[in-house]
Coordinates of N, CA and C and ligand atoms in Angstrom, one line a residue:
M1 N -94.4 177.1 -89.3 CA -93.0 177.5 -89.2 C -92.8 178.4 -88.0
S2 N -91.7 178.3 -87.3 CA -91.4 179.2 -86.2 C -91.1 180.6 -86.7
K3 N -91.3 181.6 -85.9 CA -91.0 182.9 -86.3 C -89.5 183.2 -86.0
I4 N -88.8 183.6 -87.0 CA -87.4 184.1 -86.8 C -87.2 185.4 -87.5
S5 N -86.3 186.2 -87.0 CA -85.9 187.4 -87.7 C -84.4 187.5 -87.8
I6 N -83.9 187.6 -89.1 CA -82.5 187.5 -89.3 C -81.9 188.9 -89.5
E7 N -80.8 189.2 -88.8 CA -80.0 190.4 -88.9 C -78.7 189.9 -89.6
A8 N -78.4 190.4 -90.8 CA -77.2 189.9 -91.5 C -76.2 191.0 -91.5
H9 N -74.9 190.6 -91.2 CA -73.8 191.6 -91.1 C -72.7 191.0 -92.0
D10 N -71.9 192.0 -92.5 CA -70.7 191.5 -93.3 C -69.6 191.0 -92.4
T11 N -69.1 191.9 -91.5 CA -68.0 191.6 -90.6 C -68.4 191.9 -89.2
V12 N -68.2 191.0 -88.3 CA -68.4 191.3 -86.9 C -67.2 190.8 -86.1
T13 N -67.1 191.2 -84.8 CA -66.1 190.5 -83.9 C -66.6 189.1 -83.8
S14 N -67.8 188.9 -83.2 CA -68.4 187.6 -83.1 C -69.9 187.8 -83.1
T15 N -70.6 186.9 -83.7 CA -72.1 187.1 -83.7 C -72.6 187.0 -82.3
M16 N -71.8 186.3 -81.4 CA -72.3 186.2 -80.0 C -72.3 187.6 -79.4
D17 N -71.3 188.5 -79.7 CA -71.3 189.8 -79.2 C -72.5 190.6 -79.6
I18 N -72.9 190.5 -80.9 CA -74.0 191.3 -81.4 C -75.3 190.7 -80.8
A19 N -75.4 189.4 -80.7 CA -76.6 188.8 -80.1 C -76.8 189.2 -78.6
R20 N -75.7 189.3 -77.9 CA -75.7 189.7 -76.5 C -76.3 191.1 -76.4
E21 N -75.8 192.0 -77.3 CA -76.3 193.3 -77.3 C -77.8 193.4 -77.6
L22 N -78.3 192.5 -78.5 CA -79.7 192.5 -78.8 C -80.5 192.0 -77.7
A23 N -79.9 191.0 -76.9 CA -80.6 190.5 -75.8 C -80.8 191.6 -74.7
R24 N -79.7 192.4 -74.5 CA -79.8 193.5 -73.6 C -80.9 194.4 -73.9
Q25 N -81.1 194.6 -75.3 CA -82.2 195.5 -75.7 C -83.6 194.9 -75.6
G26 N -83.6 193.6 -75.2 CA -84.9 192.9 -75.0 C -85.5 192.3 -76.3
R27 N -84.7 192.0 -77.2 CA -85.2 191.5 -78.5 C -85.9 190.1 -78.3
E28 N -86.7 189.8 -79.3 CA -87.5 188.6 -79.2 C -86.7 187.3 -79.4
E29 N -87.3 186.2 -78.9 CA -86.8 184.9 -79.2 C -86.9 184.7 -80.7
G30 N -85.9 184.0 -81.3 CA -85.9 183.8 -82.7 C -85.1 184.9 -83.5
T31 N -84.6 185.9 -82.7 CA -83.7 186.8 -83.4 C -82.4 186.1 -83.7
V32 N -82.0 186.3 -85.0 CA -80.8 185.5 -85.5 C -79.8 186.6 -86.0
V33 N -78.5 186.4 -85.6 CA -77.5 187.2 -86.1 C -76.6 186.4 -87.0
V34 N -76.4 186.8 -88.2 CA -75.5 186.1 -89.2 C -74.4 187.0 -89.7
A35 N -73.2 186.4 -89.9 CA -72.1 187.3 -90.4 C -71.4 186.6 -91.5
G36 N -70.9 187.4 -92.4 CA -70.0 186.8 -93.5 C -68.7 186.3 -93.0
T37 N -68.2 187.1 -92.0 CA -66.9 186.7 -91.4 C -66.8 187.2 -90.0
Q38 N -66.1 186.6 -89.1 CA -65.9 187.1 -87.7 C -64.4 187.3 -87.5
T39 N -64.1 188.4 -86.9 CA -62.7 188.7 -86.6 C -62.2 188.1 -85.3
Q40 N -63.2 187.9 -84.4 CA -62.8 187.3 -83.1 C -63.9 186.2 -82.7
G41 N -64.1 185.3 -83.7 CA -65.0 184.2 -83.4 C -64.5 183.4 -82.3
R42 N -65.4 182.9 -81.4 CA -65.0 182.1 -80.3 C -65.6 180.7 -80.2
G43 N -64.8 179.8 -79.7 CA -65.3 178.4 -79.5 C -65.4 178.1 -78.1
R44 N -65.7 176.8 -77.8 CA -65.8 176.4 -76.4 C -64.4 176.5 -75.7
S45 N -64.4 176.5 -74.4 CA -63.2 176.6 -73.6 C -62.3 177.7 -74.0
S46 N -62.9 178.9 -74.3 CA -62.2 180.1 -74.6 C -61.3 179.9 -75.9
S47 N -61.6 179.0 -76.7 CA -60.7 178.8 -77.9 C -61.1 179.8 -79.0
E48 N -60.2 180.0 -79.9 CA -60.5 180.9 -81.1 C -61.3 180.0 -82.1
W49 N -62.2 180.7 -82.8 CA -63.0 179.9 -83.8 C -62.7 180.7 -85.1
F50 N -62.0 180.0 -86.1 CA -61.7 180.7 -87.3 C -62.9 180.7 -88.2
S51 N -63.2 181.8 -88.8 CA -64.5 182.0 -89.5 C -64.2 182.7 -90.8
P52 N -63.6 182.0 -91.8 CA -63.4 182.5 -93.1 C -64.7 182.8 -93.8
R53 N -64.6 183.7 -94.8 CA -65.8 183.9 -95.7 C -66.2 182.6 -96.3
G54 N -67.5 182.4 -96.5 CA -68.0 181.2 -97.1 C -68.7 180.3 -96.1
G55 N -68.3 180.5 -94.8 CA -68.9 179.6 -93.8 C -70.3 180.1 -93.3
V56 N -70.9 179.3 -92.4 CA -72.2 179.7 -91.8 C -71.9 180.1 -90.4
W57 N -72.0 181.3 -90.0 CA -71.7 181.8 -88.7 C -72.9 182.5 -88.1
L58 N -73.6 181.9 -87.2 CA -74.8 182.5 -86.7 C -75.0 182.3 -85.2
S59 N -75.8 183.2 -84.6 CA -76.2 183.1 -83.2 C -77.7 183.4 -83.1
V60 N -78.3 182.6 -82.2 CA -79.8 182.7 -82.1 C -80.1 183.0 -80.7
L61 N -81.1 183.9 -80.5 CA -81.6 184.2 -79.2 C -82.8 183.3 -78.8
L62 N -82.6 182.6 -77.7 CA -83.7 181.7 -77.3 C -84.1 182.2 -75.9
I63 N -85.4 182.0 -75.6 CA -85.9 182.3 -74.2 C -86.4 180.9 -73.7
P64 N -85.5 180.0 -73.2 CA -86.0 178.7 -72.9 C -87.0 178.6 -71.7
P65 N -88.0 177.7 -71.8 CA -89.0 177.6 -70.7 C -88.4 176.9 -69.5
T66 N -87.2 177.2 -69.1 CA -86.6 176.5 -68.0 C -85.6 177.4 -67.3
E67 N -85.1 177.0 -66.1 CA -84.3 177.8 -65.3 C -82.9 178.0 -66.0
A68 N -82.3 179.1 -65.6 CA -80.9 179.4 -66.1 C -80.0 178.3 -65.9
E69 N -80.1 177.6 -64.7 CA -79.2 176.5 -64.4 C -79.3 175.4 -65.4
R70 N -80.3 175.3 -66.2 CA -80.5 174.3 -67.2 C -80.2 174.8 -68.6
S71 N -79.4 175.8 -68.7 CA -79.1 176.4 -70.0 C -78.3 175.4 -70.9
H72 N -77.6 174.5 -70.3 CA -76.9 173.5 -71.1 C -77.9 172.7 -72.0
R73 N -79.2 172.6 -71.6 CA -80.1 171.9 -72.5 C -80.2 172.5 -73.9
A74 N -80.2 173.8 -73.9 CA -80.4 174.5 -75.2 C -79.2 174.2 -76.1
V75 N -78.0 174.0 -75.5 CA -76.8 173.7 -76.3 C -76.9 172.3 -76.8
F76 N -77.4 171.3 -76.0 CA -77.6 170.0 -76.6 C -78.6 170.0 -77.7
L77 N -79.6 170.7 -77.5 CA -80.6 170.8 -78.6 C -80.0 171.4 -79.9
S78 N -79.1 172.4 -79.7 CA -78.5 173.1 -80.9 C -77.6 172.1 -81.6
G79 N -76.9 171.3 -80.9 CA -76.1 170.3 -81.6 C -76.9 169.3 -82.4
L80 N -78.0 168.9 -81.8 CA -79.0 168.0 -82.5 C -79.5 168.7 -83.7
C81 N -79.9 169.9 -83.6 CA -80.5 170.6 -84.7 C -79.5 170.8 -85.9
A82 N -78.2 171.1 -85.5 CA -77.2 171.3 -86.5 C -77.0 170.0 -87.2
C83 N -76.9 168.9 -86.5 CA -76.7 167.6 -87.1 C -77.8 167.2 -88.0
T84 N -79.1 167.5 -87.6 CA -80.3 167.1 -88.4 C -80.3 167.9 -89.7
V85 N -80.0 169.2 -89.6 CA -80.1 170.1 -90.7 C -79.0 169.7 -91.8
L86 N -77.8 169.4 -91.3 CA -76.7 169.0 -92.2 C -77.1 167.7 -92.9
R87 N -77.7 166.8 -92.2 CA -78.1 165.6 -92.8 C -79.2 165.8 -93.9
E88 N -80.2 166.6 -93.5 CA -81.3 166.8 -94.4 C -81.0 167.7 -95.6
L89 N -80.3 168.8 -95.3 CA -80.1 169.7 -96.4 C -78.8 169.4 -97.3
C90 N -77.8 168.8 -96.7 CA -76.6 168.5 -97.4 C -76.4 167.0 -97.7
D91 N -77.4 166.2 -97.1 CA -77.3 164.8 -97.4 C -76.0 164.2 -96.8
L92 N -75.6 164.7 -95.7 CA -74.3 164.2 -95.1 C -74.6 163.4 -93.9
D93 N -73.9 162.3 -93.8 CA -74.1 161.4 -92.6 C -73.3 161.9 -91.4
T94 N -73.8 163.0 -90.9 CA -73.0 163.6 -89.7 C -73.4 162.9 -88.4
V95 N -72.5 163.0 -87.5 CA -72.7 162.5 -86.1 C -72.3 163.5 -85.1
I96 N -72.8 163.4 -83.9 CA -72.4 164.3 -82.8 C -71.4 163.7 -81.9
R97 N -70.4 164.4 -81.6 CA -69.4 163.9 -80.6 C -69.7 164.8 -79.4
W98 N -69.9 164.1 -78.2 CA -70.3 164.9 -77.0 C -69.3 166.0 -76.7
P99 N -69.6 167.2 -76.3 CA -71.0 167.6 -76.1 C -71.7 168.0 -77.3
N100 N -71.0 168.7 -78.3 CA -71.8 169.2 -79.4 C -70.9 169.5 -80.6
D101 N -69.9 168.6 -80.9 CA -69.1 168.8 -82.1 C -69.9 167.9 -83.2
I102 N -70.0 168.5 -84.4 CA -70.6 167.8 -85.5 C -69.5 167.3 -86.4
L103 N -69.5 166.0 -86.5 CA -68.4 165.4 -87.3 C -68.9 164.7 -88.5
F104 N -68.0 164.7 -89.5 CA -68.3 163.9 -90.7 C -66.9 163.2 -91.0
G105 N -67.0 161.8 -91.1 CA -65.8 161.0 -91.3 C -64.8 161.3 -90.3
G106 N -65.2 161.5 -89.0 CA -64.2 161.7 -87.9 C -63.7 163.1 -87.8
R107 N -64.0 164.0 -88.7 CA -63.5 165.3 -88.7 C -64.6 166.3 -88.4
K108 N -64.2 167.4 -87.8 CA -65.2 168.4 -87.3 C -65.7 169.3 -88.4
L109 N -67.0 169.3 -88.6 CA -67.6 170.0 -89.6 C -68.3 171.3 -89.0
A110 N -68.8 171.1 -87.8 CA -69.5 172.3 -87.2 C -69.4 172.2 -85.7
G111 N -69.5 173.4 -85.0 CA -69.5 173.4 -83.6 C -70.5 174.3 -83.0
V112 N -70.8 174.1 -81.8 CA -71.9 174.9 -81.1 C -71.4 175.5 -79.8
L113 N -71.8 176.7 -79.6 CA -71.4 177.4 -78.3 C -72.6 177.9 -77.7
G114 N -72.7 177.8 -76.3 CA -73.9 178.3 -75.6 C -73.4 179.4 -74.6
E115 N -74.1 180.5 -74.6 CA -73.9 181.5 -73.5 C -75.2 182.0 -73.0
G116 N -75.2 182.4 -71.8 CA -76.5 182.9 -71.2 C -76.4 184.3 -70.8
I117 N -77.5 185.0 -70.8 CA -77.5 186.4 -70.3 C -78.8 186.8 -69.7
Q118 N -78.7 187.4 -68.5 CA -80.0 187.8 -67.8 C -80.2 189.3 -68.2
A119 N -81.3 189.6 -68.9 CA -81.6 191.0 -69.2 C -82.9 191.3 -68.6
D120 N -82.9 192.2 -67.6 CA -84.0 192.5 -66.8 C -84.6 191.2 -66.2
D121 N -85.9 190.9 -66.5 CA -86.4 189.7 -65.9 C -86.4 188.5 -66.9
T122 N -85.7 188.6 -68.0 CA -85.7 187.5 -69.0 C -84.3 186.9 -69.0
F123 N -84.3 185.6 -69.0 CA -83.0 184.8 -69.2 C -83.0 184.4 -70.6
Y124 N -81.9 184.8 -71.3 CA -81.7 184.4 -72.7 C -80.6 183.4 -72.8
S125 N -80.9 182.4 -73.6 CA -79.8 181.4 -74.0 C -79.4 181.9 -75.4
I126 N -78.1 182.1 -75.5 CA -77.6 182.5 -76.9 C -76.8 181.3 -77.4
V127 N -77.3 180.8 -78.5 CA -76.6 179.7 -79.1 C -75.9 180.1 -80.4
G128 N -74.6 179.8 -80.4 CA -73.9 180.1 -81.6 C -73.5 178.8 -82.4
V129 N -73.7 178.9 -83.7 CA -73.4 177.7 -84.5 C -72.5 178.1 -85.6
G130 N -71.4 177.4 -85.8 CA -70.5 177.6 -86.9 C -70.4 176.4 -87.7
V131 N -70.6 176.5 -89.0 CA -70.6 175.4 -89.9 C -69.6 175.7 -91.0
N132 N -68.6 174.8 -91.2 CA -67.6 175.0 -92.3 C -68.2 174.6 -93.6
T133 N -68.7 175.5 -94.3 CA -69.4 175.2 -95.6 C -68.5 175.5 -96.8
N134 N -68.7 176.7 -97.4 CA -68.2 177.0 -98.7 C -66.8 177.6 -98.7
F135 N -65.9 176.9 -98.1 CA -64.5 177.2 -98.2 C -63.7 175.9 -98.0
S136 N -62.4 175.9 -98.4 CA -61.6 174.7 -98.3 C -60.9 174.8 -97.0
I137 N -60.5 173.6 -96.4 CA -59.7 173.7 -95.1 C -58.4 174.3 -95.3
S138 N -58.0 174.6 -96.5 CA -56.7 175.3 -96.7 C -56.8 176.7 -96.2
A139 N -58.0 177.2 -96.0 CA -58.3 178.6 -95.4 C -58.0 178.6 -93.9
L140 N -57.9 177.4 -93.3 CA -57.7 177.4 -91.9 C -56.2 177.2 -91.5
P141 N -55.8 177.5 -90.3 CA -54.5 177.3 -89.9 C -54.1 175.8 -90.0
E142 N -52.8 175.6 -90.3 CA -52.4 174.2 -90.6 C -52.7 173.2 -89.5
E143 N -52.6 173.7 -88.3 CA -52.7 172.7 -87.1 C -54.1 172.2 -87.0
L144 N -55.1 172.9 -87.6 CA -56.5 172.5 -87.5 C -56.9 171.5 -88.6
R145 N -56.1 171.4 -89.7 CA -56.5 170.8 -90.9 C -56.8 169.3 -90.8
N146 N -56.0 168.6 -89.9 CA -56.1 167.1 -89.8 C -57.5 166.7 -89.2
E147 N -58.0 167.6 -88.3 CA -59.2 167.3 -87.6 C -60.4 167.9 -88.1
T148 N -60.3 168.7 -89.2 CA -61.4 169.5 -89.6 C -61.8 169.2 -91.0
T149 N -63.1 169.4 -91.4 CA -63.5 169.3 -92.8 C -64.5 170.4 -93.1
T150 N -64.8 170.5 -94.4 CA -65.8 171.5 -94.8 C -66.8 170.8 -95.8
T151 N -68.0 171.4 -96.0 CA -68.9 170.7 -97.0 C -68.3 170.9 -98.4
L152 N -67.6 172.0 -98.6 CA -67.0 172.1 -100.0 C -66.0 171.0 -100.3
D153 N -65.1 170.7 -99.3 CA -64.1 169.6 -99.4 C -64.8 168.2 -99.6
I154 N -65.9 168.1 -98.8 CA -66.6 166.8 -98.9 C -67.4 166.6 -100.2
L155 N -68.2 167.6 -100.6 CA -69.1 167.5 -101.7 C -68.5 167.9 -103.0
G156 N -67.5 168.8 -102.9 CA -66.9 169.3 -104.2 C -67.8 170.4 -104.8
R157 N -68.8 170.9 -104.1 CA -69.7 172.0 -104.6 C -70.1 172.8 -103.5
E158 N -70.6 174.0 -103.8 CA -71.1 174.9 -102.8 C -72.5 174.5 -102.3
V159 N -72.8 174.8 -101.1 CA -74.2 174.6 -100.5 C -74.8 175.9 -100.3
D160 N -76.2 175.9 -100.1 CA -76.9 177.2 -99.9 C -76.9 177.6 -98.4
N161 N -76.0 178.5 -98.1 CA -75.8 178.9 -96.7 C -77.1 179.5 -96.1
E162 N -77.8 180.2 -96.9 CA -79.0 180.9 -96.3 C -80.0 179.8 -95.9
S163 N -80.2 178.8 -96.7 CA -81.2 177.7 -96.3 C -80.7 177.1 -95.0
I164 N -79.4 176.9 -94.9 CA -79.0 176.2 -93.6 C -79.3 177.1 -92.4
V165 N -79.0 178.4 -92.6 CA -79.3 179.3 -91.4 C -80.8 179.3 -91.1
V166 N -81.6 179.4 -92.1 CA -83.1 179.5 -91.8 C -83.6 178.2 -91.2
A167 N -83.1 177.0 -91.8 CA -83.6 175.7 -91.3 C -83.1 175.5 -89.8
M168 N -81.9 175.9 -89.6 CA -81.4 175.7 -88.2 C -82.1 176.5 -87.2
A169 N -82.2 177.8 -87.5 CA -82.9 178.7 -86.6 C -84.3 178.4 -86.4
E170 N -85.0 178.0 -87.4 CA -86.5 177.6 -87.3 C -86.6 176.4 -86.4
L171 N -85.8 175.4 -86.7 CA -85.9 174.2 -85.9 C -85.6 174.4 -84.4
L172 N -84.6 175.2 -84.2 CA -84.2 175.5 -82.8 C -85.4 176.2 -82.0
V173 N -85.9 177.2 -82.7 CA -87.0 177.9 -82.0 C -88.2 177.0 -81.8
E174 N -88.5 176.3 -82.9 CA -89.7 175.4 -82.8 C -89.5 174.3 -81.6
R175 N -88.3 173.8 -81.5 CA -88.1 172.7 -80.5 C -87.8 173.2 -79.1
S176 N -87.5 174.6 -79.0 CA -87.1 175.0 -77.6 C -88.2 174.8 -76.6
V177 N -89.4 174.7 -77.0 CA -90.5 174.4 -76.0 C -90.3 173.0 -75.3
E178 N -89.5 172.2 -75.9 CA -89.3 170.8 -75.4 C -88.2 170.8 -74.3
L179 N -87.6 172.0 -74.0 CA -86.5 172.0 -73.1 C -86.9 172.0 -71.6
S180 N -88.2 172.1 -71.3 CA -88.7 172.0 -70.0 C -89.0 170.6 -69.6
G181 N -89.3 170.3 -68.4 CA -89.6 168.9 -68.0 C -88.4 168.0 -68.1
G182 N -88.7 166.8 -68.5 CA -87.6 165.8 -68.6 C -86.7 165.9 -69.8
Y183 N -87.1 166.5 -70.8 CA -86.5 166.7 -72.1 C -85.8 165.4 -72.6
G184 N -86.5 164.3 -72.2 CA -85.9 163.0 -72.6 C -85.9 162.7 -74.1
R185 N -86.9 163.3 -74.8 CA -87.0 163.0 -76.2 C -85.8 163.6 -77.0
I186 N -85.4 164.8 -76.5 CA -84.2 165.4 -77.2 C -83.0 164.6 -76.9
L187 N -82.8 164.1 -75.6 CA -81.7 163.3 -75.3 C -81.7 162.0 -76.1
D188 N -82.9 161.4 -76.3 CA -83.0 160.1 -77.0 C -82.5 160.4 -78.5
E189 N -83.0 161.4 -79.1 CA -82.6 161.7 -80.5 C -81.2 162.1 -80.5
W190 N -80.7 162.8 -79.5 CA -79.3 163.2 -79.5 C -78.4 161.9 -79.5
L191 N -78.8 160.9 -78.6 CA -78.0 159.7 -78.6 C -78.1 158.9 -79.9
E192 N -79.2 158.9 -80.6 CA -79.3 158.3 -81.9 C -78.4 158.9 -82.9
S193 N -78.1 160.2 -82.7 CA -77.3 160.9 -83.7 C -75.8 161.0 -83.3
S194 N -75.5 160.4 -82.2 CA -74.1 160.5 -81.7 C -73.4 159.2 -81.8
D195 N -72.1 159.3 -81.9 CA -71.2 158.0 -81.9 C -70.4 158.0 -80.6
T196 N -70.7 158.8 -79.6 CA -69.8 158.9 -78.5 C -69.9 157.7 -77.5
V197 N -71.2 157.3 -77.2 CA -71.3 156.2 -76.2 C -70.6 154.9 -76.7
G198 N -69.8 154.3 -75.9 CA -69.1 153.1 -76.4 C -67.6 153.4 -76.7
Q199 N -67.3 154.7 -76.9 CA -65.9 155.0 -77.3 C -65.0 155.1 -76.0
I200 N -63.8 154.8 -76.2 CA -62.7 155.1 -75.2 C -62.4 156.6 -75.5
V201 N -62.4 157.4 -74.5 CA -62.3 158.8 -74.7 C -61.2 159.5 -73.9
D202 N -60.6 160.5 -74.5 CA -59.7 161.5 -73.8 C -60.5 162.7 -73.5
V203 N -60.4 163.3 -72.3 CA -61.0 164.5 -72.0 C -59.9 165.6 -71.7
D204 N -60.0 166.7 -72.5 CA -58.9 167.7 -72.3 C -57.5 167.1 -72.4
G205 N -57.4 166.1 -73.3 CA -56.0 165.6 -73.5 C -55.6 164.4 -72.6
S206 N -56.4 164.1 -71.7 CA -56.1 163.0 -70.8 C -57.0 161.8 -70.9
P207 N -56.5 160.6 -70.9 CA -57.4 159.4 -71.0 C -58.4 159.4 -69.9
A208 N -59.7 159.1 -70.2 CA -60.7 159.2 -69.1 C -61.4 157.9 -69.0
G209 N -61.4 157.0 -70.0 CA -62.1 155.7 -69.9 C -63.1 155.6 -71.0
R210 N -64.1 154.7 -70.7 CA -65.1 154.4 -71.8 C -66.4 155.2 -71.5
A211 N -66.9 155.9 -72.5 CA -68.2 156.6 -72.4 C -69.3 155.6 -72.4
V212 N -70.1 155.6 -71.3 CA -71.1 154.5 -71.1 C -72.5 154.9 -71.3
R213 N -72.8 156.2 -71.0 CA -74.2 156.7 -71.2 C -74.3 158.2 -70.9
L214 N -75.4 158.8 -71.1 CA -75.7 160.1 -70.7 C -76.5 160.1 -69.4
D215 N -76.3 161.1 -68.5 CA -77.3 161.1 -67.4 C -78.5 161.9 -67.8
D216 N -79.4 162.2 -66.9 CA -80.7 162.8 -67.3 C -80.6 164.2 -67.8
E217 N -79.5 164.8 -67.6 CA -79.3 166.2 -68.1 C -78.5 166.2 -69.4
G218 N -77.9 165.1 -69.8 CA -77.1 165.0 -71.0 C -75.6 165.1 -70.7
F219 N -75.2 165.0 -69.4 CA -73.8 165.0 -69.1 C -73.3 163.5 -69.3
L220 N -72.0 163.4 -69.6 CA -71.5 162.2 -70.1 C -70.9 161.3 -68.9
M221 N -71.4 160.1 -68.8 CA -70.9 159.2 -67.8 C -69.8 158.3 -68.4
V222 N -68.6 158.4 -67.8 CA -67.4 157.7 -68.3 C -67.0 156.7 -67.2
E223 N -66.7 155.5 -67.6 CA -66.2 154.4 -66.7 C -64.7 154.3 -66.9
D224 N -64.0 154.4 -65.7 CA -62.6 154.3 -65.8 C -62.1 152.8 -65.7
E225 N -60.8 152.6 -65.7 CA -60.3 151.2 -65.8 C -60.8 150.4 -64.6
S226 N -61.0 151.1 -63.4 CA -61.4 150.3 -62.2 C -62.9 150.1 -62.1
G227 N -63.6 150.5 -63.2 CA -65.0 150.3 -63.2 C -65.8 151.4 -62.5
E228 N -65.1 152.5 -62.1 CA -65.8 153.6 -61.4 C -66.4 154.6 -62.5
E229 N -67.7 155.0 -62.3 CA -68.3 155.9 -63.2 C -68.0 157.4 -62.8
K230 N -67.7 158.2 -63.7 CA -67.5 159.6 -63.4 C -68.3 160.4 -64.4
R231 N -68.8 161.6 -63.9 CA -69.7 162.4 -64.7 C -68.8 163.5 -65.3
V232 N -68.8 163.6 -66.6 CA -68.1 164.7 -67.3 C -69.1 165.8 -67.6
V233 N -68.9 167.0 -67.1 CA -69.9 168.1 -67.4 C -69.4 169.1 -68.5
S234 N -68.1 169.1 -68.7 CA -67.6 170.0 -69.8 C -66.2 169.4 -70.2
G235 N -65.7 170.0 -71.3 CA -64.3 169.6 -71.7 C -64.3 169.2 -73.2
N236 N -63.1 169.1 -73.7 CA -63.0 168.8 -75.1 C -62.7 167.3 -75.2
L237 N -63.6 166.6 -75.9 CA -63.5 165.1 -76.0 C -62.8 164.7 -77.3
R238 N -62.0 163.7 -77.2 CA -61.5 163.1 -78.4 C -61.6 161.6 -78.2
Y239 N -61.7 160.8 -79.3 CA -61.8 159.4 -79.3 C -60.4 158.8 -79.4
A240 N -60.1 157.9 -78.5 CA -58.8 157.3 -78.5 C -58.4 156.7 -79.8
G241 N -59.4 156.2 -80.5 CA -59.2 155.6 -81.8 C -58.8 156.6 -82.9
D242 N -59.0 157.9 -82.6 CA -58.6 158.9 -83.6 C -57.3 159.6 -83.3
R243 N -56.5 159.0 -82.4 CA -55.2 159.7 -82.1 C -54.4 159.8 -83.3
A244 N -54.4 158.8 -84.2 CA -53.6 158.9 -85.4 C -54.0 160.1 -86.3
L245 N -55.4 160.3 -86.4 CA -55.9 161.4 -87.2 C -55.4 162.8 -86.6
R246 N -55.2 162.9 -85.3 CA -54.8 164.1 -84.7 C -53.3 164.4 -85.1
K247 N -52.6 163.3 -85.2 CA -51.1 163.5 -85.5 C -50.9 163.8 -87.0
G248 N -51.9 163.4 -87.8 CA -51.8 163.7 -89.3 C -51.0 162.6 -90.0
Ligands
LIG1 C1 -66.9 175.0 -80.7 O1 -67.0 173.9 -81.3 O2 -65.9 175.3 -80.0 C2 -68.0 176.0 -80.8 C3 -67.8 176.9 -82.0 C4 -68.9 177.9 -82.2 C5 -68.6 178.9 -83.3 C6 -69.8 179.8 -83.6 S1 -69.6 180.7 -85.1 C7 -71.0 181.7 -84.7 C8 -70.9 182.0 -83.2 N1 -70.0 183.1 -83.0 C9 -68.9 182.8 -82.4 O3 -68.0 183.6 -82.0 N2 -68.9 181.5 -82.1 C10 -70.1 180.8 -82.5

């Protein structure tokens, strides 16, 4: 088992803030920050991440064996680990929507955020994972409810948040050695766990074309109507087939 050390808090602004501070102090890889609730939880693209009590809100310090420019790799690995753990511990048929939304039945169950920090001569990748577990979507703002789900709403019972945190952090730390070199195995497993390739996609609200493959770093190649391939490196992806779900 990989070595992890968990710092549990009741209320924080964001577990990412606490993890950044711990990185500045030079803490070890595998340091995990968990909170009962976050008052300023953040998601990708500077969005707000609602973090009611009952959910799994954690950040993990990784020291990846690769350059800072490749810190996106840790984020793809985190999405894969989140998907794997939810499948294994909660027996849920989850899939990944590029870049790292974890979906069940087309609705978002978990999300992953990556941030980097250089502290003295060490580059830390801080990965934050939020999983909607032991609360109902009625705890979330109305505009999020059509596209979101929670394990409580799916299973009708509570899950063991602590086991999810431990399994996720251990798997991440154990597999972070695979982030150097080609990291093809992670991308192969990521693809097997994802339903994105083959979909007609919208990126940041605009139609982009059909997702055809990942490139060697995990960025998404999308083919537009004229057959031209474009590389998508970031953004919020939606499947054209789910437009009705978004409207409710
Ligand atoms: C996303 O899908 O937009 C990413 C969401 C990431 C949320 C988690 S919850 C724990 C950690 N702390 C934060 O403020 N954000 C991440």
